[in-house]
PDB file of C-alpha atoms and ligand atoms in Angstrom:
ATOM      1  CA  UNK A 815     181.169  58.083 125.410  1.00  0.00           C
ATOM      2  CA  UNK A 816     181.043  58.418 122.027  1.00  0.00           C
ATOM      3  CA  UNK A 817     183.020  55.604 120.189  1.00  0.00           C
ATOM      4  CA  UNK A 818     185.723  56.664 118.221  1.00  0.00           C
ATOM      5  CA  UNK A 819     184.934  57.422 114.235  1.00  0.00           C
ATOM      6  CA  UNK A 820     181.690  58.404 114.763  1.00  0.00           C
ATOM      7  CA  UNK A 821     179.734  61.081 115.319  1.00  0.00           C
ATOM      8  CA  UNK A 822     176.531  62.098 117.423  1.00  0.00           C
ATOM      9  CA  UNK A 823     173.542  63.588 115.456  1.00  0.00           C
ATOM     10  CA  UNK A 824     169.915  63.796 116.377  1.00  0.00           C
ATOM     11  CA  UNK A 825     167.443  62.348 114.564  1.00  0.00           C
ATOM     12  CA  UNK A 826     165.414  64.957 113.637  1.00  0.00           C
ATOM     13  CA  UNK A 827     168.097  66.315 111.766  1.00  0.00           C
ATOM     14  CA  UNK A 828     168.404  63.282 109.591  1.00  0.00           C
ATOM     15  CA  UNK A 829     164.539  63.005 109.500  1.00  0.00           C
ATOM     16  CA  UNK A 830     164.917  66.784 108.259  1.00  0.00           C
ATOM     17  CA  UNK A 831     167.647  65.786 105.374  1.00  0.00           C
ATOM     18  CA  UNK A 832     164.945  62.886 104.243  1.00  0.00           C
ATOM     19  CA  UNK A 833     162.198  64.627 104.152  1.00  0.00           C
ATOM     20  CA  UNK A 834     164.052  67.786 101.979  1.00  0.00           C
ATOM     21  CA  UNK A 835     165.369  64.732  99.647  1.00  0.00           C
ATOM     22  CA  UNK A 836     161.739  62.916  99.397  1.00  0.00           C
ATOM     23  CA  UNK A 837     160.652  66.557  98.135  1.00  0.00           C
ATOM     24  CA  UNK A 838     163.050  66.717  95.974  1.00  0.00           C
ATOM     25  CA  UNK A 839     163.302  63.092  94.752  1.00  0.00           C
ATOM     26  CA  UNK A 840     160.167  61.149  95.824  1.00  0.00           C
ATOM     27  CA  UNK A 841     160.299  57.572  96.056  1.00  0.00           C
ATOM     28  CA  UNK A 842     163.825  57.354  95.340  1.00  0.00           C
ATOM     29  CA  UNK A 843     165.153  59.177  98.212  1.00  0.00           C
ATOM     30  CA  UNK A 844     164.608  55.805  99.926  1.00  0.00           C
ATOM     31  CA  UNK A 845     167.233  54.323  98.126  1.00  0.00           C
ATOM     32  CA  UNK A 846     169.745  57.431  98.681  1.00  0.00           C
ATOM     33  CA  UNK A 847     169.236  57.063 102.091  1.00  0.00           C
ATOM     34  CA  UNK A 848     169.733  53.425 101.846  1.00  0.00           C
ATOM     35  CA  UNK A 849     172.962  54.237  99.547  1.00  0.00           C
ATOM     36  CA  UNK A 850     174.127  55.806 103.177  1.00  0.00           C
ATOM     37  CA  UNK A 851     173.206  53.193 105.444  1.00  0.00           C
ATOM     38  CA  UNK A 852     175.257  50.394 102.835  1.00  0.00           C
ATOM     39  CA  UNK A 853     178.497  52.634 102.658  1.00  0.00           C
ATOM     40  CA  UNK A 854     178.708  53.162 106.743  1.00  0.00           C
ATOM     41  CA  UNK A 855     177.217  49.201 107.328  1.00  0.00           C
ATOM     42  CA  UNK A 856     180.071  48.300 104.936  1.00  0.00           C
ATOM     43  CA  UNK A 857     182.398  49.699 107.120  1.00  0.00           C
ATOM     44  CA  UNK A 858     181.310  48.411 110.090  1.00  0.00           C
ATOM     45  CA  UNK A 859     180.473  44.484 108.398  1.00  0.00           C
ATOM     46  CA  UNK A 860     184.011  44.440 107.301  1.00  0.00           C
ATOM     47  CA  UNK A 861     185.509  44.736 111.056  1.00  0.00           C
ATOM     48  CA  UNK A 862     183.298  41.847 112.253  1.00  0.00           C
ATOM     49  CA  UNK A 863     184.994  38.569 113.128  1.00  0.00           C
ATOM     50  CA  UNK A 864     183.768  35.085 113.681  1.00  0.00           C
ATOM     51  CA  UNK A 865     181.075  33.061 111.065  1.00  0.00           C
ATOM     52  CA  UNK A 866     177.719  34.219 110.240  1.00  0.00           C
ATOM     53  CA  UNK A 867     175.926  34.373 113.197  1.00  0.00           C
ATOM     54  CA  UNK A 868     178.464  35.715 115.163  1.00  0.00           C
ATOM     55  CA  UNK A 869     178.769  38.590 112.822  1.00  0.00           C
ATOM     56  CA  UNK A 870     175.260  39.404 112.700  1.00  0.00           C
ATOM     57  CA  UNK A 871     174.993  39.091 116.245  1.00  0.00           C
ATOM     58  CA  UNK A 872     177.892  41.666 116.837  1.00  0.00           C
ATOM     59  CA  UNK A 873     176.529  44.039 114.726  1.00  0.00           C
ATOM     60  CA  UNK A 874     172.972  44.054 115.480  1.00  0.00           C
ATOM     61  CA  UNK A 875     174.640  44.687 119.380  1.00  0.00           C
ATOM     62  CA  UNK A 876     176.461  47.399 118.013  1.00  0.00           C
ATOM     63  CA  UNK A 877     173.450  49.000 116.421  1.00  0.00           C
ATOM     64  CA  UNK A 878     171.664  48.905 119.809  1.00  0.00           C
ATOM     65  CA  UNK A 879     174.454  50.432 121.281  1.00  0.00           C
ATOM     66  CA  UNK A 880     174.575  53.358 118.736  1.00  0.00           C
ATOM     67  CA  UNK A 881     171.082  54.291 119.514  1.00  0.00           C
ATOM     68  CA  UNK A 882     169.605  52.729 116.602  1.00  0.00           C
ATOM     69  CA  UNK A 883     166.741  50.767 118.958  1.00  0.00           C
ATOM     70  CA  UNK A 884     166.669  47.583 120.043  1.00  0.00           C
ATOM     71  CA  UNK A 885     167.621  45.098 117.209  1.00  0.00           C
ATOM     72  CA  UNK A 886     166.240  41.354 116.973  1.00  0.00           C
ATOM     73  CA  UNK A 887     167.517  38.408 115.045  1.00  0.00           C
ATOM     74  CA  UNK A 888     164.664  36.604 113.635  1.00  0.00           C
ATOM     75  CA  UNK A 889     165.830  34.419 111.068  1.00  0.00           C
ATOM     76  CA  UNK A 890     169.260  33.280 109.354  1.00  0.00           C
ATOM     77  CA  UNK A 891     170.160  30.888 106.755  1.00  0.00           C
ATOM     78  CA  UNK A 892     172.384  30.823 104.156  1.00  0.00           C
ATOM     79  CA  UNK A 893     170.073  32.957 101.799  1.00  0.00           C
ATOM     80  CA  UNK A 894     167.828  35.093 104.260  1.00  0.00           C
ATOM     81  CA  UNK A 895     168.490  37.331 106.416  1.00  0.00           C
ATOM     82  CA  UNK A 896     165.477  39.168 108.832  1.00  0.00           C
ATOM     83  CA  UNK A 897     165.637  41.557 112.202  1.00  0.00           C
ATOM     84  CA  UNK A 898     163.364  43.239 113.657  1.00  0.00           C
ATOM     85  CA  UNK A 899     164.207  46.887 115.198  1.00  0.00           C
ATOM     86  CA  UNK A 900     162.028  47.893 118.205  1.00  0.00           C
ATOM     87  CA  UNK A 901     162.321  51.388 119.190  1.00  0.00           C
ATOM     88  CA  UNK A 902     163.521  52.785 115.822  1.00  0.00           C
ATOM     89  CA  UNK A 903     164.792  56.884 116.442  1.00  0.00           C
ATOM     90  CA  UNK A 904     164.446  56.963 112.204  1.00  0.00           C
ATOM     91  CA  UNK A 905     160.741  56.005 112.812  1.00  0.00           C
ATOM     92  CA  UNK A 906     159.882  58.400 115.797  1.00  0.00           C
ATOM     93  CA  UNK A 907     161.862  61.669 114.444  1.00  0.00           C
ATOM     94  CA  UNK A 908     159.832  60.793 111.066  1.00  0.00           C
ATOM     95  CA  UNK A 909     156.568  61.135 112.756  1.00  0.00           C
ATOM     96  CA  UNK A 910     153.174  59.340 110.598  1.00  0.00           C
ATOM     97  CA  UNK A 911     154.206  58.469 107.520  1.00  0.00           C
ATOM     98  CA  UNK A 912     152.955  56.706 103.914  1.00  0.00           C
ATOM     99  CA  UNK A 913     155.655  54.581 103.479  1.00  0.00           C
ATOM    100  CA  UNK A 914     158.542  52.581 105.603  1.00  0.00           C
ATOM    101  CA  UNK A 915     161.180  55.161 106.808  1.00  0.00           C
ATOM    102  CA  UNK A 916     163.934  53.379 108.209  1.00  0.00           C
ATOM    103  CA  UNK A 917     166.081  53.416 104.826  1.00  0.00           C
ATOM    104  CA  UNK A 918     169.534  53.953 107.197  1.00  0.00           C
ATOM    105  CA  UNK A 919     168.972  50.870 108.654  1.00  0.00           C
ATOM    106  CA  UNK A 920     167.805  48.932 105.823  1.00  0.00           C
ATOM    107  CA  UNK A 921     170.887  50.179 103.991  1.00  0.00           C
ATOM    108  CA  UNK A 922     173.094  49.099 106.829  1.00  0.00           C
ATOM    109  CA  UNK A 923     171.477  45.345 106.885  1.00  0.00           C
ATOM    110  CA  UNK A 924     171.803  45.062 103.242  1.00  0.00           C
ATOM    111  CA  UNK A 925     175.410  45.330 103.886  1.00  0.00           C
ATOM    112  CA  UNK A 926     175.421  43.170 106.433  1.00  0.00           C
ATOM    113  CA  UNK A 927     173.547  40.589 104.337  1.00  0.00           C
ATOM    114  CA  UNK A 928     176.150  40.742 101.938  1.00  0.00           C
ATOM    115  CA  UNK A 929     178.706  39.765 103.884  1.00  0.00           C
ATOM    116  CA  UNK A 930     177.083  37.156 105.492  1.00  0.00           C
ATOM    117  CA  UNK A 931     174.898  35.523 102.880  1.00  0.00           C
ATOM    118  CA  UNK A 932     176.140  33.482 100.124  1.00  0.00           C
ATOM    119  CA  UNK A 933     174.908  36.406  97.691  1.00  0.00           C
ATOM    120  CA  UNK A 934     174.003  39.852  98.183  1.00  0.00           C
ATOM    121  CA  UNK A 935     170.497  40.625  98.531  1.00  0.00           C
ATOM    122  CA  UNK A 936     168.112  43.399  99.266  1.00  0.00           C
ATOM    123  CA  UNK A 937     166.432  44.166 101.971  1.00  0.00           C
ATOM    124  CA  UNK A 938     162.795  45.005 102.343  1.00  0.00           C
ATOM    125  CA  UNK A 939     161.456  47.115 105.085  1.00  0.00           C
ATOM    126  CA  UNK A 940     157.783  45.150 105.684  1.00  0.00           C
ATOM    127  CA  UNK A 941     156.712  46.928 108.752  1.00  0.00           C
ATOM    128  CA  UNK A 942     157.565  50.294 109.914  1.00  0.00           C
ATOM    129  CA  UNK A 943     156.783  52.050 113.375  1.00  0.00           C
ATOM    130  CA  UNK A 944     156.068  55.165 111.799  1.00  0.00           C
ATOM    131  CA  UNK A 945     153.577  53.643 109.961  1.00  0.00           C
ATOM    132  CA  UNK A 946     152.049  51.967 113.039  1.00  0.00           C
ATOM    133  CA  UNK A 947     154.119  48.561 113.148  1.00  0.00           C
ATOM    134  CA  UNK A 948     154.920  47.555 117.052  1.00  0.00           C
ATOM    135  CA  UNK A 949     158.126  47.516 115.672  1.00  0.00           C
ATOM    136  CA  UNK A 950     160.225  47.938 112.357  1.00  0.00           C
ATOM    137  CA  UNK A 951     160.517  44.692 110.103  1.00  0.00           C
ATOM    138  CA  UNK A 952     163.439  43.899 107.505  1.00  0.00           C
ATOM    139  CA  UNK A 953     164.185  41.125 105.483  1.00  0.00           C
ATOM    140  CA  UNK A 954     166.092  40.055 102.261  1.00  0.00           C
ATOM    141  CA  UNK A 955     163.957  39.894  99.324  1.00  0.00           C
ATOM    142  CA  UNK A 956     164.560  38.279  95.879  1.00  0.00           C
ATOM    143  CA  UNK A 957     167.218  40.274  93.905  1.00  0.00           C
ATOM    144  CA  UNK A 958     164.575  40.305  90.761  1.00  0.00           C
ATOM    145  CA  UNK A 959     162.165  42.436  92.729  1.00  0.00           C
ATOM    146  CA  UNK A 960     162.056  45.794  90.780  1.00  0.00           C
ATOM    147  CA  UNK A 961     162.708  48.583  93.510  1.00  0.00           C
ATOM    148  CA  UNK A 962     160.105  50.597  93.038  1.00  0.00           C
ATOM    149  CA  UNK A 963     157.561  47.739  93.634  1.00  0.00           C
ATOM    150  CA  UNK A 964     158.923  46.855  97.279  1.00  0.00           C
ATOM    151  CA  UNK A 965     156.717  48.629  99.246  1.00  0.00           C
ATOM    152  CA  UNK A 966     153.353  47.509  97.825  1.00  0.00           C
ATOM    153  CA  UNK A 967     152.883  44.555 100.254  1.00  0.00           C
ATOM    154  CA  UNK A 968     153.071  46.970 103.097  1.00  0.00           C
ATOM    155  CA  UNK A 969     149.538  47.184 104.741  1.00  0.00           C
ATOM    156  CA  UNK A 970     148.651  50.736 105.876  1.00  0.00           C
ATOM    157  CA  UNK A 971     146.254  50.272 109.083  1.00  0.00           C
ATOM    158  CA  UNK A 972     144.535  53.484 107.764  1.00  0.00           C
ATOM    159  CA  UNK A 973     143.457  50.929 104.313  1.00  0.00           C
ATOM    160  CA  UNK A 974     143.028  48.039 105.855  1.00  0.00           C
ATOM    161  CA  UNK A 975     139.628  47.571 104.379  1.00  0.00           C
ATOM    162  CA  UNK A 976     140.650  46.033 101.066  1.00  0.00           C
ATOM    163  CA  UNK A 977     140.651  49.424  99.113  1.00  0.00           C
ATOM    164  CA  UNK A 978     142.347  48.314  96.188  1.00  0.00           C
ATOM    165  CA  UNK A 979     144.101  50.361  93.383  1.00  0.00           C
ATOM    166  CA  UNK A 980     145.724  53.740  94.289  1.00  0.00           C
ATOM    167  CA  UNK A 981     149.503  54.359  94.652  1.00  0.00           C
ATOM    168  CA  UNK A 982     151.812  53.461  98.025  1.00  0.00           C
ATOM    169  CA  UNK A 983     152.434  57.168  98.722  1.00  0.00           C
ATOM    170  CA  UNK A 984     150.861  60.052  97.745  1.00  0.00           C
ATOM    171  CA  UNK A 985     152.385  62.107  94.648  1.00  0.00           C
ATOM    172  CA  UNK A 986     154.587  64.400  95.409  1.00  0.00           C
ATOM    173  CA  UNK A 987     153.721  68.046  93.940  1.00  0.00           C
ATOM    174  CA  UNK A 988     156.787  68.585  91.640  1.00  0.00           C
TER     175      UNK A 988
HETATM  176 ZN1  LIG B 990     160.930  51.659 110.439  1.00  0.00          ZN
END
């Protein structure tokens, strides 16, 4: 049942480990998380066979298969890569959020991306279901883009109202 190398661990327990690193960290326990998600996507990029889209397609099966919700292709070229993730067990362990929450599968589609693009890039979490979204969005984003601003085109349906100013997430008391 369970495939061999991995292991089986509920999601509230890794929505428990982010949340005790967002306390701790703040906005860059994102990228720790996504840190995570690159070294095990790595792994599982490097055993893929077969050109571009047959890689992506394998893995984004794969991810489906782990339990990671129902993955989407929705576009590749040689320079972008997006999916969408319906489903997401990252987004409904998380509960309502501030921010996109899915950094284990972001991480793991960055390293897909750079194995199947002709450069790395990042990827960008646009939608989130814990933040409302039917479903989770990720695509690559231009390598420029300083980290800390890539959540700022998210729309939070509690703003949508044009408030402008303010930060992305709350502060976190130190
Ligand atoms: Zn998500």
């Amino acid at each position: 049942m369970i495939p061999p190398g991995y292991i089986l661990i509920r999601p509230e327990t890794l929505a428990g480990v982010q949340k005790a690193i967002e306390a701790a960290l703040g906005p860059a326990a994102g990228e720790c998380l996504a840190a995570g998600g690159r070294a095990g996507g790595g792994r599982a990029a490097a055993a893929l066979e077969g050109d571009a889209a047959a890689r992506v397609t394998r893995l984004l099966a794969q991810g489906g298969a782990l339990g990671w919700g129902t993955f989407a292709l929705e576009r590749l070229t040689p320079t972008a890569l997006a999916v969408t993730v319906t489903g997401s067990p990252f987004a409904r362990a998380y509960g309502g959020a501030t921010a996109p929450v899915c950094h284990l599968t972001r991480g793991v589609l960055e390293a897909l991306a750079a194995t199947v693009l002709q450069r790395p890039r990042p990827v960008r979490e646009t939608a989130c279901a814990a933040l409302g979204a039917p479903r989770c969005y990720f695509e690559t984003v231009d390598a420029a883009m300083p980290p800390r601003s890539r959540f700022e085109p998210v729309s939070h349906p509690a703003r949508a109202g044009g408030e402008m100013g303010g930060t992305p997430r709350p502060p976190h008391s130190q």
